[in-house]
Coordinates of C-alpha atoms and ligand atoms in Angstrom, one line a residue:
X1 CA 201.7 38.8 104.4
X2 CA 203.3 41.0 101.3
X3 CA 206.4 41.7 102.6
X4 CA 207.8 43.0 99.4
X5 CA 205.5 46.3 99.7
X6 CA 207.0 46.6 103.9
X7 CA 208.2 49.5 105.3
X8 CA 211.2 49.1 107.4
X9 CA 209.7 49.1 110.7
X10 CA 207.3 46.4 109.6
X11 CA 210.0 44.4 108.5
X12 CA 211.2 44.5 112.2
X13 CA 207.9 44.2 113.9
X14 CA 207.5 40.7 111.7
X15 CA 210.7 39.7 113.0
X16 CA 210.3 40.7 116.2
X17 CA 207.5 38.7 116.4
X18 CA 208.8 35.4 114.5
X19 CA 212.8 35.3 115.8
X20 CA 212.4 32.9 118.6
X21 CA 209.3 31.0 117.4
X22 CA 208.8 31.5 113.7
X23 CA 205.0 30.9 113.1
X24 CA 203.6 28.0 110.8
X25 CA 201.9 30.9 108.6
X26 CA 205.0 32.0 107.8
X27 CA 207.5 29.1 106.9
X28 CA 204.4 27.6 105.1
X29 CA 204.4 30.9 102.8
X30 CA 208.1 30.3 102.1
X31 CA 208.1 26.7 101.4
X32 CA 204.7 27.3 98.9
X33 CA 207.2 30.2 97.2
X34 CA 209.9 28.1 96.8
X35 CA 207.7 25.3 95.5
X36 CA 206.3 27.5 93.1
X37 CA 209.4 29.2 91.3
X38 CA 211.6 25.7 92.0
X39 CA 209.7 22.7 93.2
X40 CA 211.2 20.3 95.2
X41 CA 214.5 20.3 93.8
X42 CA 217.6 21.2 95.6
X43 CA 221.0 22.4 93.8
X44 CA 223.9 21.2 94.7
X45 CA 227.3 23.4 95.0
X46 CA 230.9 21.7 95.8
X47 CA 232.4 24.1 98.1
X48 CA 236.2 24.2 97.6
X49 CA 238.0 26.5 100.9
X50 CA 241.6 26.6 98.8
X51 CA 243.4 28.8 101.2
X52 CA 242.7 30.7 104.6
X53 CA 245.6 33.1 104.4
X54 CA 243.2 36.6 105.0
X55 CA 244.6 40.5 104.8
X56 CA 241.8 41.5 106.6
X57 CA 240.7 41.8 110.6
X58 CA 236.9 40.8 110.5
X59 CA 236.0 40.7 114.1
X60 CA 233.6 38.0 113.9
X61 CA 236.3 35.5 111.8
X62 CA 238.3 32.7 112.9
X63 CA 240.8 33.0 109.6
X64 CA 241.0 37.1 110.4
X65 CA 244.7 38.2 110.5
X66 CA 244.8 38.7 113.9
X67 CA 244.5 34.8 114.5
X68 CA 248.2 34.2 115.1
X69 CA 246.5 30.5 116.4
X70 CA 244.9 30.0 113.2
X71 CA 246.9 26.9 111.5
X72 CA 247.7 28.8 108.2
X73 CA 246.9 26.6 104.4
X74 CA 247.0 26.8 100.8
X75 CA 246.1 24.3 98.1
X76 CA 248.3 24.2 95.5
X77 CA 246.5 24.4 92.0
X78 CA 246.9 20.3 91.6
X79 CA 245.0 20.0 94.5
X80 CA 242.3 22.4 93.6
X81 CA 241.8 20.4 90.2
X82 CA 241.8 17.1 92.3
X83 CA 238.9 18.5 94.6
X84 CA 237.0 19.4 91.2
X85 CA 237.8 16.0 89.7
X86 CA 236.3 14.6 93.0
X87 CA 233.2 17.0 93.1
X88 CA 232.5 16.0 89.2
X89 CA 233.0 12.2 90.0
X90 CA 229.9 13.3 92.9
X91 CA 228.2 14.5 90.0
X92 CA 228.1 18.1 90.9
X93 CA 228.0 20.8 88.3
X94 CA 229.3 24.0 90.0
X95 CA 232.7 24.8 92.1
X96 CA 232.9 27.6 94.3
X97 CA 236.2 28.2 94.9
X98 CA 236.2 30.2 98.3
X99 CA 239.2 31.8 100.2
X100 CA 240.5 34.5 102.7
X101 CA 241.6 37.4 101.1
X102 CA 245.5 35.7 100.4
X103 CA 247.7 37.9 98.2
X104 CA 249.4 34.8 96.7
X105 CA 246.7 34.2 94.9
X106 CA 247.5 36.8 92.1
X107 CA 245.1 37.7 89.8
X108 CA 247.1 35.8 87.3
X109 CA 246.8 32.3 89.2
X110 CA 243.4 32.8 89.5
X111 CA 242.9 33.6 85.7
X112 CA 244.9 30.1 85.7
X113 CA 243.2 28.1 88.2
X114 CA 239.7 28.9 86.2
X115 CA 240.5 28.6 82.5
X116 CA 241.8 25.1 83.5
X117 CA 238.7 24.1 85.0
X118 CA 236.5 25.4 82.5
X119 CA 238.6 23.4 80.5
X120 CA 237.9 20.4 82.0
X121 CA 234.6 20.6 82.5
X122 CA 233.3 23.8 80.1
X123 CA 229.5 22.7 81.0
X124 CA 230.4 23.6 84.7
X125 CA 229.8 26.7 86.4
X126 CA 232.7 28.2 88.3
X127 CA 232.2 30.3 91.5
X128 CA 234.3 32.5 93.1
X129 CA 234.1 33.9 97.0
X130 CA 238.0 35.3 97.3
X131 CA 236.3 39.2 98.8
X132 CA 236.6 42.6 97.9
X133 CA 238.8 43.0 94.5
X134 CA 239.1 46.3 92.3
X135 CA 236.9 46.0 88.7
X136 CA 239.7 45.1 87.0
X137 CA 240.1 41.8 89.3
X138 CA 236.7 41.0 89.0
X139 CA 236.6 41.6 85.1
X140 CA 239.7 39.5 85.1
X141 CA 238.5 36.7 86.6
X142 CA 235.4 37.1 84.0
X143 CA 237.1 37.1 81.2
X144 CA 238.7 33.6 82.3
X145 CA 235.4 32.0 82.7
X146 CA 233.9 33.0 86.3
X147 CA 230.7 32.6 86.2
X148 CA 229.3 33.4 89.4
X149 CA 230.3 35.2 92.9
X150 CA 229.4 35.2 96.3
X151 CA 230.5 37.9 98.3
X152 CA 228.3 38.3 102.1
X153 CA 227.4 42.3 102.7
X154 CA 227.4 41.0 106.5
X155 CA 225.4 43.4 107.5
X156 CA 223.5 46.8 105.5
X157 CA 223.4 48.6 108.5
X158 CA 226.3 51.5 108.6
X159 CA 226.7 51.4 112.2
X160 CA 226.5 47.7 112.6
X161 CA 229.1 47.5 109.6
X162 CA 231.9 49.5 111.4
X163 CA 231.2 47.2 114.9
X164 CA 232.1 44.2 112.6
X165 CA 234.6 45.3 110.9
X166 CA 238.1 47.5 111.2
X167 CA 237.7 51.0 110.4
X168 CA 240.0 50.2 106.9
X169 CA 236.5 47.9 105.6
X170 CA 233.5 49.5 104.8
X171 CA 230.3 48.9 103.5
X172 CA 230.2 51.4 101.1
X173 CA 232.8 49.9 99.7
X174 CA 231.5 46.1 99.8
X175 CA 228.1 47.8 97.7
X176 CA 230.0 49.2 95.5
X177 CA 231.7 45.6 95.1
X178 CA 228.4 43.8 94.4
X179 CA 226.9 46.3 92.0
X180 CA 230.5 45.9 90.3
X181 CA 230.2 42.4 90.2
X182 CA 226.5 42.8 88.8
X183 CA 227.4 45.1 86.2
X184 CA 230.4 43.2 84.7
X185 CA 227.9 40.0 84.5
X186 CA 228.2 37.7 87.1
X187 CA 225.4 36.1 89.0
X188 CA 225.9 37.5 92.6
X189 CA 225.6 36.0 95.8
X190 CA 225.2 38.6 99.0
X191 CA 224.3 37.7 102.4
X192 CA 224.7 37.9 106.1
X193 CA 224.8 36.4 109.7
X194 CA 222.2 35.8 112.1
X195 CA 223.0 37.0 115.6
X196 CA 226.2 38.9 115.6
X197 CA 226.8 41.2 117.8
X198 CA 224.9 44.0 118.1
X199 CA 222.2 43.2 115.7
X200 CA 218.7 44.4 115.5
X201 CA 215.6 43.6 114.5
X202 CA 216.3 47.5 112.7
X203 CA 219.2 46.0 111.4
X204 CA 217.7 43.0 110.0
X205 CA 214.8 44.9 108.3
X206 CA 217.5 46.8 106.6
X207 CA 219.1 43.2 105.3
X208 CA 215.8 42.8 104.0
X209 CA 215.3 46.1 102.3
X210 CA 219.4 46.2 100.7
X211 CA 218.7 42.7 99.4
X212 CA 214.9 43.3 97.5
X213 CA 217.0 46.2 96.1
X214 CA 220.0 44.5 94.7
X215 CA 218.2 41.4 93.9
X216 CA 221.2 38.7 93.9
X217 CA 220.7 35.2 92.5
X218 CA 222.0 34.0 96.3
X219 CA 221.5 34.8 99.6
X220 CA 223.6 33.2 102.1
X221 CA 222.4 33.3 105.5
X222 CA 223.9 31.4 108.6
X223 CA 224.3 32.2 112.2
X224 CA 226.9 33.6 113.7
X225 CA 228.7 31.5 115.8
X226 CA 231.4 32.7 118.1
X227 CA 234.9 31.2 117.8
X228 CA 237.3 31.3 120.5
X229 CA 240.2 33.4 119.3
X230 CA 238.4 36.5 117.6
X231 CA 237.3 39.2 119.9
X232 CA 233.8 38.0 119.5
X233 CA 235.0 34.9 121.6
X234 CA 232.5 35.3 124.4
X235 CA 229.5 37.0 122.6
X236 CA 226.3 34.8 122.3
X237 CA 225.7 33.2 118.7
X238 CA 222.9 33.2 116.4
X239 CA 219.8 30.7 116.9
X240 CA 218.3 28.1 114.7
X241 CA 214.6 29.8 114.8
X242 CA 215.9 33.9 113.7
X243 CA 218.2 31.9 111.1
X244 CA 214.8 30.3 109.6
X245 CA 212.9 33.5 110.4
X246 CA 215.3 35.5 108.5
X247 CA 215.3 32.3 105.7
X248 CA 211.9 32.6 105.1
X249 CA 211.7 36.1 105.0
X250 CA 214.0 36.3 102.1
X251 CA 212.5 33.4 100.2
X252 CA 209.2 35.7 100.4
X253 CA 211.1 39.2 99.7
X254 CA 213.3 37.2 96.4
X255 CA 210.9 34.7 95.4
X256 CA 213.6 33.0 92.7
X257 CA 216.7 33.3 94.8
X258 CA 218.9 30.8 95.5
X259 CA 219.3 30.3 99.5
X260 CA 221.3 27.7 101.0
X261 CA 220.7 26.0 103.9
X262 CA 224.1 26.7 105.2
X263 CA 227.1 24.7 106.9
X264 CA 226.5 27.3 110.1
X265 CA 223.0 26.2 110.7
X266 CA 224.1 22.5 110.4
X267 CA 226.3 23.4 112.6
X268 CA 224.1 24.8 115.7
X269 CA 221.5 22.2 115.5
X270 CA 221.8 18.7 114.5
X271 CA 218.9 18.9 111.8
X272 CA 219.7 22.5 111.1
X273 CA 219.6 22.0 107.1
X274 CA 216.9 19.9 107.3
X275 CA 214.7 22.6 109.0
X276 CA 216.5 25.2 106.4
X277 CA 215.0 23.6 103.4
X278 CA 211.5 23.7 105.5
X279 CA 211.8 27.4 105.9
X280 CA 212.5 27.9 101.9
X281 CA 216.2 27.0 101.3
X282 CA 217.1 24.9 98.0
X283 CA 220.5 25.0 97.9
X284 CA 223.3 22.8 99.7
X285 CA 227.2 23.1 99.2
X286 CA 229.6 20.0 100.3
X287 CA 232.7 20.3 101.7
X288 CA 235.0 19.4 98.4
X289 CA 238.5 20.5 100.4
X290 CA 240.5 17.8 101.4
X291 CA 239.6 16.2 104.5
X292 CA 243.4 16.8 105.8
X293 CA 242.7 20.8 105.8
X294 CA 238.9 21.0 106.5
X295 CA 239.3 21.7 110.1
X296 CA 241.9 24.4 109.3
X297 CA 239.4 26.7 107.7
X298 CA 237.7 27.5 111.0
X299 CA 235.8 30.3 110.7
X300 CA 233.8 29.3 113.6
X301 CA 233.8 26.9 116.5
X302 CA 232.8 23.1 116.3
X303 CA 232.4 23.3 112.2
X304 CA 230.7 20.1 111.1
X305 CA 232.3 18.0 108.3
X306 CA 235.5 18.4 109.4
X307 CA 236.3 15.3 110.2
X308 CA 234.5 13.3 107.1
Ligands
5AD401 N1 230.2 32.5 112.4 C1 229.4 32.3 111.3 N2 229.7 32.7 110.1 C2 230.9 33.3 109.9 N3 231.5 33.8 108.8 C3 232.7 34.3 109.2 N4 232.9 34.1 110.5 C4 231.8 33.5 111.0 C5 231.4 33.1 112.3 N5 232.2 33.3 113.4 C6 230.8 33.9 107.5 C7 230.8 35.3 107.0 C8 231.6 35.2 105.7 C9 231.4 33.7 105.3 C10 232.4 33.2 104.4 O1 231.4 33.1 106.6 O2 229.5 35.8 106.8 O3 231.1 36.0 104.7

C-alpha cells in the first residue's frame, strides 16, 4: 500500500473501502510506521482552553459567535500560569495555550502571557492555537518564545470550505496562514474533522494530498460531533472507524508526524484514544483548564473530562 505515490481518486477508493471497517492490513501498516520513526512512546501535551470568546461564525462550533447560549470565559493571566504550574507539577513539558479568536487577547498580552512562561520553565515548549492572525501576529508571538502552532485547515476542499464556514473565512486564507506560520519558524500543526457535513471520500483524499504537501509536524484529526446550538445541530457526526481510517492514513502519508489521538474520539467511543494509538496516534493532550470552566469550552456535545 504506498499511499504517498496515490493519486487522488485512489486516495478515495482506499477510503471508501476502509471508513466503516478499516482493514487489519492497514492499521497494522500504521502502527509498524509509527513504531519505526517513534516506538512506543507517546508525547504528552497540557491543553490549556484560556478563553472561548470567538469573532468568528464556524458553522460546525459550539463557541462560534452566534452561540448567544454559549456561557462566555476568560482566564486571567494568573490563572493561565497556575494551569502551567499544575501541568509542570504532572511533569508535562509543552502548553498549548488554545482559544477562540477573542480580541482581548491583544497581541501584547499574548507576548506577555509567553515570555513569562518561558521564563518559568525556558526548557518548555510553548504552543499556540488562538486562529488566523496577520504575519506580524504570528512573528510577534515568535519573537516572545512561541514555539509551536496548531491551527486545523478543516477541510482542503474549496467547496467543502465555504459550507463550513461564513463567506468572510476562507481557505485560501487559512493556507496562506500555515505556510506563514512555516516560514517564520514554527512547528505547525494542521488538521481536520471526520464526518462534517458534506464530506467526501473526494474531500478526504484532498486532506490527504494538502497535508503530504505541507508536511506539518501535527495533524489533528477528530470527529465531528454535532452540538446542539450551531446550525449543524441535527446533522449526523463522524464515526470512530473513518476517524482511525483517516488516522492511519496519515500516519502512512507523514510517517514522522505527530497525531493525537484526540479528545473528540474519546469522546464518541468509550476506548476511542485507546483504538487511536492502535491506528498510529502518539500523542495525548490533558485537559490543564480549570475544572470550574472545562465544560464552558463546548465545542461539541457531551465533551469528556469536563467534570474531572
Ligand atoms: N466537533 C468536533 N470538533 C470540533 N471542532 C470545532 N467544533 C467541533 C465539533 N462540533 C474542532 C475544529 C477546531 C478544533 C479546535 O476543534 O476542528 O479546529
Amino acid at each position: 500500500m504506498d499511499i504517498k505515490s496515490m493519486t487522488k481518486n485512489e486516495l478515495a477508493e482506499i477510503i471508501a473501502q476502509n471508513r466503516d471497517n478499516p482493514s487489519g492490513e492497514l492499521l497494522g501498516a500504521a502502527r509498524a510506521e509509527r513504531d519505526k520513526n517513534y516506538g512506543k512512546k507517546i508525547f504528552v501535551r497540557g491543553l490549556i482552553e484560556f478563553t472561548n470568546y470567538c469573532k468568528n461564525d464556524c458553522y460546525y462550533c459550539g463557541i462560534r459567535r452566534g452561540n448567544k447560549n454559549a456561557h462566555r470565559y476568560r482566564l486571567t493571566r494568573e490563572q493561565i500560569s497556575d494551569c502551567c504550574a499544575e501541568g509542570h507539577r504532572l511533569g508535562f513539558n509543552t502548553y498549548v495555550l488554545q482559544g477562540g479568536e477573542d480580541g482581548c487577547f491583544t497581541d501584547k498580552i499574548m507576548c506577555d502571557i509567553i515570555y513569562d512562561i518561558k521564563e518559568k520553565y525556558p526548557e518548555c515548549a510553548v504552543t499556540l492555537s488562538i486562529g488566523e492572525k496577520s504575519r506580524e501576529s504570528y512573528k510577534a508571538y515568535k519573537d516572545a518564545g512561541a514555539d509551536r502552532y496548531l491551527l486545523r485547515h478543516e477541510t482542503a476542499d474549496n467547496n467543502h470550505y465555504g459550507r463550513l464556514h461564513p463567506p468572510c473565512m476562507s481557505l485560501e486564507n487559512r493556507k496562506n496562514c500555515l505556510y506563514t506560520l512555516r516560514e517564520l519558524g514554527y512547528q505547525v500543526g494542521a488538521g481536520f474533522m471526520t464526518g462534517s457535513p458534506y464530506q467526501t471520500n473526494e474531500t478526504l483524499a484532498e486532506d490527504l494530498l494538502f497535508l503530504k504537501e505541507l508536511e506539518p509536524h501535527m495533524v489533528g484529526i477528530g470527529p465531528f460531533i454535532p452540538q446542539h446550538d450551531t446550525p449543524f445541530a441535527d446533522e449526523r457526526g463522524g464515526t470512530l472507524n473513518l476517524t482511525l481510517t483517516m488516522l492511519a492514513l496519515v500516519r502512512l502519508m507523514l510517517p514522522k508526524t505527530l497525531l493525537p489521538s484526540t479528545t473528540a474520539l474519546g469522546t464518541i467511543d468509550p476506548n476511542g484514544r485507546e483504538k487511536g494509538f492502535d491506528a498510529g496516534a502518539n500523542v495525548v493532550m490533558p485537559n490543564l483548564s480549570p475544572v470550574g470552566v472545562r465544560k464552558d469550552y463546548a465545542l461539541y456535545d457531551n465533551k469528556i473530562c469536563t467534570g474531572d
